[in-house]
Short mmCIF file of C-alpha atoms in Angstrom, two decimals:
data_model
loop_
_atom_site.label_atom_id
_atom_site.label_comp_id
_atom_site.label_asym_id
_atom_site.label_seq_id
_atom_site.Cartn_x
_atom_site.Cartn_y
_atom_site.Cartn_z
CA UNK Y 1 -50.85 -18.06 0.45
CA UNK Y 2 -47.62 -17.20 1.62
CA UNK Y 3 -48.66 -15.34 5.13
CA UNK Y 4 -50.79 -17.97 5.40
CA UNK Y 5 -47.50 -20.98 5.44
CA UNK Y 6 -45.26 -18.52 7.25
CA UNK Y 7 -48.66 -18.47 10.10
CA UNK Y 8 -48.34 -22.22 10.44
CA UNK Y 9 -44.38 -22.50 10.39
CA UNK Y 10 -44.35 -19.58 13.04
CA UNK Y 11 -47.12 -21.56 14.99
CA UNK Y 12 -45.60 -24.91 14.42
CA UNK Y 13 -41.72 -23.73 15.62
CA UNK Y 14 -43.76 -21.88 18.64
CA UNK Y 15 -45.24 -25.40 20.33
CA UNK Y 16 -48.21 -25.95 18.23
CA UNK Y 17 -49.27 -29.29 16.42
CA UNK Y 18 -47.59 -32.52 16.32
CA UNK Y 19 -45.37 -34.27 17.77
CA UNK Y 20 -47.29 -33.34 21.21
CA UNK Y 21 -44.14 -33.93 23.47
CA UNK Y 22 -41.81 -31.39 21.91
CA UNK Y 23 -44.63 -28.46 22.30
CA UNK Y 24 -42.75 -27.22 25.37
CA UNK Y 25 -39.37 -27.22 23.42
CA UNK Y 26 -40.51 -25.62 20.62
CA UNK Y 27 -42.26 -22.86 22.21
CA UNK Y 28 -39.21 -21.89 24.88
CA UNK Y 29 -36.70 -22.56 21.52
CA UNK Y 30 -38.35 -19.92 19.47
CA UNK Y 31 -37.80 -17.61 22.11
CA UNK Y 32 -41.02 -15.39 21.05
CA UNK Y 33 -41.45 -13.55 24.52
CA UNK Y 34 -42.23 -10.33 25.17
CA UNK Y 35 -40.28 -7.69 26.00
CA UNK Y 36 -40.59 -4.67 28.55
CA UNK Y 37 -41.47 -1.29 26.65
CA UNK Y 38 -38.20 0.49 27.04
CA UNK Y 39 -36.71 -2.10 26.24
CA UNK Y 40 -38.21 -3.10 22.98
CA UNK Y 41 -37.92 0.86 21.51
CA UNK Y 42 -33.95 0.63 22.41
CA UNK Y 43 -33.65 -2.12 20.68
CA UNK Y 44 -35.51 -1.60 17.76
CA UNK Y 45 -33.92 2.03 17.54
CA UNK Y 46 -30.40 0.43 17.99
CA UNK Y 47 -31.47 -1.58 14.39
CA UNK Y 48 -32.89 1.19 12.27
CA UNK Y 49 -29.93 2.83 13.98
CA UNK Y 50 -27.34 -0.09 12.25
CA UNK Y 51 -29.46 -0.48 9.55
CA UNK Y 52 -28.57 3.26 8.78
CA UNK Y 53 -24.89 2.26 8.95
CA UNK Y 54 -25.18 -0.74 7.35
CA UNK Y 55 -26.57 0.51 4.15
CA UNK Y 56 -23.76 3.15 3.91
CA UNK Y 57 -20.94 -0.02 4.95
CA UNK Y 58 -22.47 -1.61 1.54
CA UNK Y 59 -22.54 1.41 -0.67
CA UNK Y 60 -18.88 1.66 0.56
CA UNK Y 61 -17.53 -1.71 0.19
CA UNK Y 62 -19.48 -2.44 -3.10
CA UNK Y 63 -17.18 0.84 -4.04
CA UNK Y 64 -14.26 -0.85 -2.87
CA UNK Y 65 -14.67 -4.35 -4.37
CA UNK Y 66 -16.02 -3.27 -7.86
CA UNK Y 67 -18.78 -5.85 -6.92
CA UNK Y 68 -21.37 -7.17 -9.64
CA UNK Y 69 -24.89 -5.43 -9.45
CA UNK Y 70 -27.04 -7.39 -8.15
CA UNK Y 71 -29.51 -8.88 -11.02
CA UNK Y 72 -33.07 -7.59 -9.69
CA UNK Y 73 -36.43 -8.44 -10.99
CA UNK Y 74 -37.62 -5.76 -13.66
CA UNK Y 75 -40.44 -4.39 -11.62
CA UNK Y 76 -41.76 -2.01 -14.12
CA UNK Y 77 -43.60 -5.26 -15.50
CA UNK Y 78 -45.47 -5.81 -12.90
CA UNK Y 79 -48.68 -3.74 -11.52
CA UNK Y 80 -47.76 -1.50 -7.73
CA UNK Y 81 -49.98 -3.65 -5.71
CA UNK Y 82 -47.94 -6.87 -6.70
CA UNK Y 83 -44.49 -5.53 -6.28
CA UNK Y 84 -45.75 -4.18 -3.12
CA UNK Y 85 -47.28 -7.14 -1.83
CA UNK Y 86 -44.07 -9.29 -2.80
CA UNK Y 87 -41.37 -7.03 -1.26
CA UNK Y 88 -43.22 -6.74 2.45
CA UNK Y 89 -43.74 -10.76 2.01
CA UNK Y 90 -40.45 -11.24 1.34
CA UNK Y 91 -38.95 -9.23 4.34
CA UNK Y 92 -41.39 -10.78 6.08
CA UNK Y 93 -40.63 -14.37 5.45
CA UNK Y 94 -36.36 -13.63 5.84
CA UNK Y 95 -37.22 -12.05 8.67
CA UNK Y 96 -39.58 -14.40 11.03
CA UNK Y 97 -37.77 -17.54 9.72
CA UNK Y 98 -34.21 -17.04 10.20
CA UNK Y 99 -35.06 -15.13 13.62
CA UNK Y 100 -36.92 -18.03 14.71
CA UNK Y 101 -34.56 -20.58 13.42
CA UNK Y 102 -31.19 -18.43 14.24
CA UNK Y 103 -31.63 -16.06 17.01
CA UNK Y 104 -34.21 -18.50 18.69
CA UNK Y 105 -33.77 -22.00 18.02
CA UNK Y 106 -29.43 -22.05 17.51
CA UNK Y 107 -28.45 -18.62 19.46
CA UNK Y 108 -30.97 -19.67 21.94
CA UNK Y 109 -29.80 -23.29 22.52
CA UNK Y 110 -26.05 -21.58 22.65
CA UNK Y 111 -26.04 -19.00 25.18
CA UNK Y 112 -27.18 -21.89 27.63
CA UNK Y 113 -23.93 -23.79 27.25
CA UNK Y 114 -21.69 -21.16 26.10
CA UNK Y 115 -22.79 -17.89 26.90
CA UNK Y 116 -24.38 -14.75 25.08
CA UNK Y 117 -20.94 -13.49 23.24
CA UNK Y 118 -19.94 -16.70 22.06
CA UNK Y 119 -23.10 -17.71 21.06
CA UNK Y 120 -23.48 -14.81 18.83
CA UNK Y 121 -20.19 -15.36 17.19
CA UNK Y 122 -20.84 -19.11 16.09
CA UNK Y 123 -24.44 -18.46 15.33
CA UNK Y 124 -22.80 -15.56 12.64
CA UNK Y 125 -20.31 -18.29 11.45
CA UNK Y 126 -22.86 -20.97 10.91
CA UNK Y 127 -24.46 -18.28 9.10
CA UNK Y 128 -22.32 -17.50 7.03
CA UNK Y 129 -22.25 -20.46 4.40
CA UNK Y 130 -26.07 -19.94 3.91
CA UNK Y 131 -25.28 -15.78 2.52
CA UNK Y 132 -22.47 -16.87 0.67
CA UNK Y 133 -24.94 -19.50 -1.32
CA UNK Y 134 -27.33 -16.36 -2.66
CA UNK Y 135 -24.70 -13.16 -2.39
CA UNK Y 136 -21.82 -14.91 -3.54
CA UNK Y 137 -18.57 -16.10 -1.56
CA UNK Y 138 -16.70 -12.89 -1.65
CA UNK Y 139 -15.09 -11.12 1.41
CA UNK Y 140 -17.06 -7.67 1.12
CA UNK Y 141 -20.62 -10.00 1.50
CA UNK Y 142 -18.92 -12.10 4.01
CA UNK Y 143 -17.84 -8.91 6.51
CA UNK Y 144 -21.54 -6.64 5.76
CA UNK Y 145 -23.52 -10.34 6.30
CA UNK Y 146 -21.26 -10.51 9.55
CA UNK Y 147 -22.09 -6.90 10.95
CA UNK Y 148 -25.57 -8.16 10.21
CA UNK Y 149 -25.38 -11.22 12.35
CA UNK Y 150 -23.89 -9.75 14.79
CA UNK Y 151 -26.00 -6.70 15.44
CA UNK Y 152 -29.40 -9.02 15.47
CA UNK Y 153 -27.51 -11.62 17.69
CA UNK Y 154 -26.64 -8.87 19.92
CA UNK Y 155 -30.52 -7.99 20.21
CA UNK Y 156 -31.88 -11.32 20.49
CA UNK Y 157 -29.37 -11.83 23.73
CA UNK Y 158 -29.89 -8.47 25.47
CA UNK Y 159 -33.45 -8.86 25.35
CA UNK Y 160 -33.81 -12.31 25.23
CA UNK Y 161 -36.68 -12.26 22.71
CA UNK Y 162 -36.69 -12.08 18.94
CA UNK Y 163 -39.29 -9.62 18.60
CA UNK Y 164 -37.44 -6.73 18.24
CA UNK Y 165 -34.86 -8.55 15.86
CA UNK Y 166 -38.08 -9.36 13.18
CA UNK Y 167 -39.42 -5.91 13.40
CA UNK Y 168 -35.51 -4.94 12.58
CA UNK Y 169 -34.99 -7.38 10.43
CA UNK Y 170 -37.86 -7.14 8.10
CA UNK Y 171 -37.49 -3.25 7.79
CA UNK Y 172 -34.02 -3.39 7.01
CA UNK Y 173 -34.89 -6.27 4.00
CA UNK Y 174 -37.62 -3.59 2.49
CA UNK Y 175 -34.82 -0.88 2.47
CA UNK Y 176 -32.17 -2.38 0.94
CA UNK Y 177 -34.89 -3.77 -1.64
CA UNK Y 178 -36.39 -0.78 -2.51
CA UNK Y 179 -33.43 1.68 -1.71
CA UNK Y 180 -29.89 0.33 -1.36
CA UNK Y 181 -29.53 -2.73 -3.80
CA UNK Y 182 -31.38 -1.34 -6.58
CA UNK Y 183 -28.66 1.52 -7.00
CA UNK Y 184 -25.93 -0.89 -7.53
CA UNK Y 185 -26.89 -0.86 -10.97
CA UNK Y 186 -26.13 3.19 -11.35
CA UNK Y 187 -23.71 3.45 -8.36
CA UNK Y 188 -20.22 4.89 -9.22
CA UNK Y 189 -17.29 3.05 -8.47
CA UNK Y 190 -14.02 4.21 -6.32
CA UNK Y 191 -12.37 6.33 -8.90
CA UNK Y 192 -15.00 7.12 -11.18
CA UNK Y 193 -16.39 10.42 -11.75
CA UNK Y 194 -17.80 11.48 -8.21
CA UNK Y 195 -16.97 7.49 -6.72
CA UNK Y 196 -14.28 9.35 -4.75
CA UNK Y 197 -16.75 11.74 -3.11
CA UNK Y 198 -19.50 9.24 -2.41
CA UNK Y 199 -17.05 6.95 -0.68
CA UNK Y 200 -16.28 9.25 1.71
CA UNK Y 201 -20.22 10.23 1.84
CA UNK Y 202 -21.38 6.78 2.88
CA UNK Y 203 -18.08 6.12 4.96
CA UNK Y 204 -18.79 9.32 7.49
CA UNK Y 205 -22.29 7.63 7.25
CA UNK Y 206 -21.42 4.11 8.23
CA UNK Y 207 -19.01 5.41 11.16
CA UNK Y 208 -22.01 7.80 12.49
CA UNK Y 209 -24.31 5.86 12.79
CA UNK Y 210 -22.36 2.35 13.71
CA UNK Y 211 -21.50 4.59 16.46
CA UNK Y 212 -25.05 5.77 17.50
CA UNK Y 213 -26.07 2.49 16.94
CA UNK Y 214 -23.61 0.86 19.54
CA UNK Y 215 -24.91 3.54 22.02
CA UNK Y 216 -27.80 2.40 22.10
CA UNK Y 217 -26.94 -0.91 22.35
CA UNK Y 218 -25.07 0.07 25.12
CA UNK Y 219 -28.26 2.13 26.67
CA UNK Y 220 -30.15 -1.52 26.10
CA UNK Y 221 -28.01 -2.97 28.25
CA UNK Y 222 -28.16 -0.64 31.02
CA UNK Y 223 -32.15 -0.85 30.54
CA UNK Y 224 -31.77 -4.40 31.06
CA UNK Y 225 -30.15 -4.09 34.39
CA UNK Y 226 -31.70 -1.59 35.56
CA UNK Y 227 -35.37 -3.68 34.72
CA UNK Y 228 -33.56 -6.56 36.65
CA UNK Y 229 -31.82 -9.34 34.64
CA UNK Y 230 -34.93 -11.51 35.07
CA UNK Y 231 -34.79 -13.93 31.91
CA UNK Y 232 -32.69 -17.19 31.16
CA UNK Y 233 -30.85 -18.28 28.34
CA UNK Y 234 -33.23 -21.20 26.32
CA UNK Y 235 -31.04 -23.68 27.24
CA UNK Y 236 -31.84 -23.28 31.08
CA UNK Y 237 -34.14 -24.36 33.73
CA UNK Y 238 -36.52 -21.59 33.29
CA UNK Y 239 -38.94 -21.77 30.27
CA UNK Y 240 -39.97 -18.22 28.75
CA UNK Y 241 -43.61 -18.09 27.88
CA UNK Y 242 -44.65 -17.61 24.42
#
């Protein structure tokens, strides 16, 4: 039932159905086009990349804050196929929506007026108010939801497509639910027994890889010029087709 809603929202924000007249909008606003090969597999391996770093930057600075666990479902009483089914749904669902309505619709709308860098930056504070309302209004969720927001912002604008921001996006929701965020629950805390040493562990891990991801980032970019800089912001004359 679910994949069947997030079909008709995804349809719906892409030009289909009523009101007839905003079609056109709607389908250059969710910014669904496609993207050359190369690419699409830097971009996407500039995300697993970050997502890499990113689960080591919240190992580190739930160490540092002496953050709550986070209060997961028990999933032991449910059967495989359910948990399954509900954990790909939900990364799916986080993933299409707020890349459609974020990194297409706002982002999109953005660059046109203000420009890619800016655009990313206001999109990540608008952003922000909506994390704090599930993860709490702390400063450790506020800087990892940033990093976030920035990194798929930076995706969406070199490529000028969300594709390879949902296929990041959705991957890195099913790791940290099934890998990162259970373990707050057993994770030791700076000072604690071996806290010290896995600090330093997932620090040297969020540095690595931060750093491998910006390479690529920075090999996207190149790509991008060197395929010709042939799309437009939403917010211009030319329409990108769906």
């Amino acid at each position: 039932v679910m994949a069947a809603l997030l079909w008709v929202v995804w349809r719906y924000l892409g030009g289909v159905g009523w009101p007839r007249r905003t079609a056109d909008v709607r389908r250059r606003y969710r910014r669904a086009t496609l993207v050359p090969r190369r690419q699409f597999a830097w971009a996407v391996a500039a995300g697993l990349l970050a997502i890499v770093a990113l689960a080591g930057l919240w190992s580190v600075l739930f160490g540092l804050a002496h953050l709550p666990a986070r209060a997961l479902p028990d999933y032991s009483k449910y059967p495989l196929l359910t948990v399954a089914l509900a954990l790909v749904m939900a990364s799916l669902v986080n993933g299409v929506v707020e890349e459609a309505a974020f990194r297409g619709y706002l982002q999109g709308v953005l660059e046109g007026s203000v420009g890619g860098v800016a655009a990313i930056l206001i999109t990540t504070l608008v952003m922000a108010p909506e994390h704090a309302l599930t993860q709490g209004f702390v400063w450790p969720t506020l800087i990892f939801y940033a990093a976030v927001d920035v990194m798929l912002g930076a995706a969406a604008y070199l490529t000028q497509s969300i594709w390879p921001g949902i296929v990041t996006h959705s991957f890195g929701l099913f790791v940290f639910f099934t890998l990162v965020w259970p373990g707050d629950v057993i994770r030791q805390i700076v000072g604690v027994g071996d806290g010290n040493v896995w600090l330093w562990i997932h620090s040297a891990q969020t540095l690595v890889f931060a750093a491998l991801a910006i390479l690529a980032f920075i090999q996207l970019a190149r790509s991008r010029s060197q395929l010709g800089d042939t799309s437009a912001p939403v917010g211009a004359s030319v329409a990108p087709a769906s």
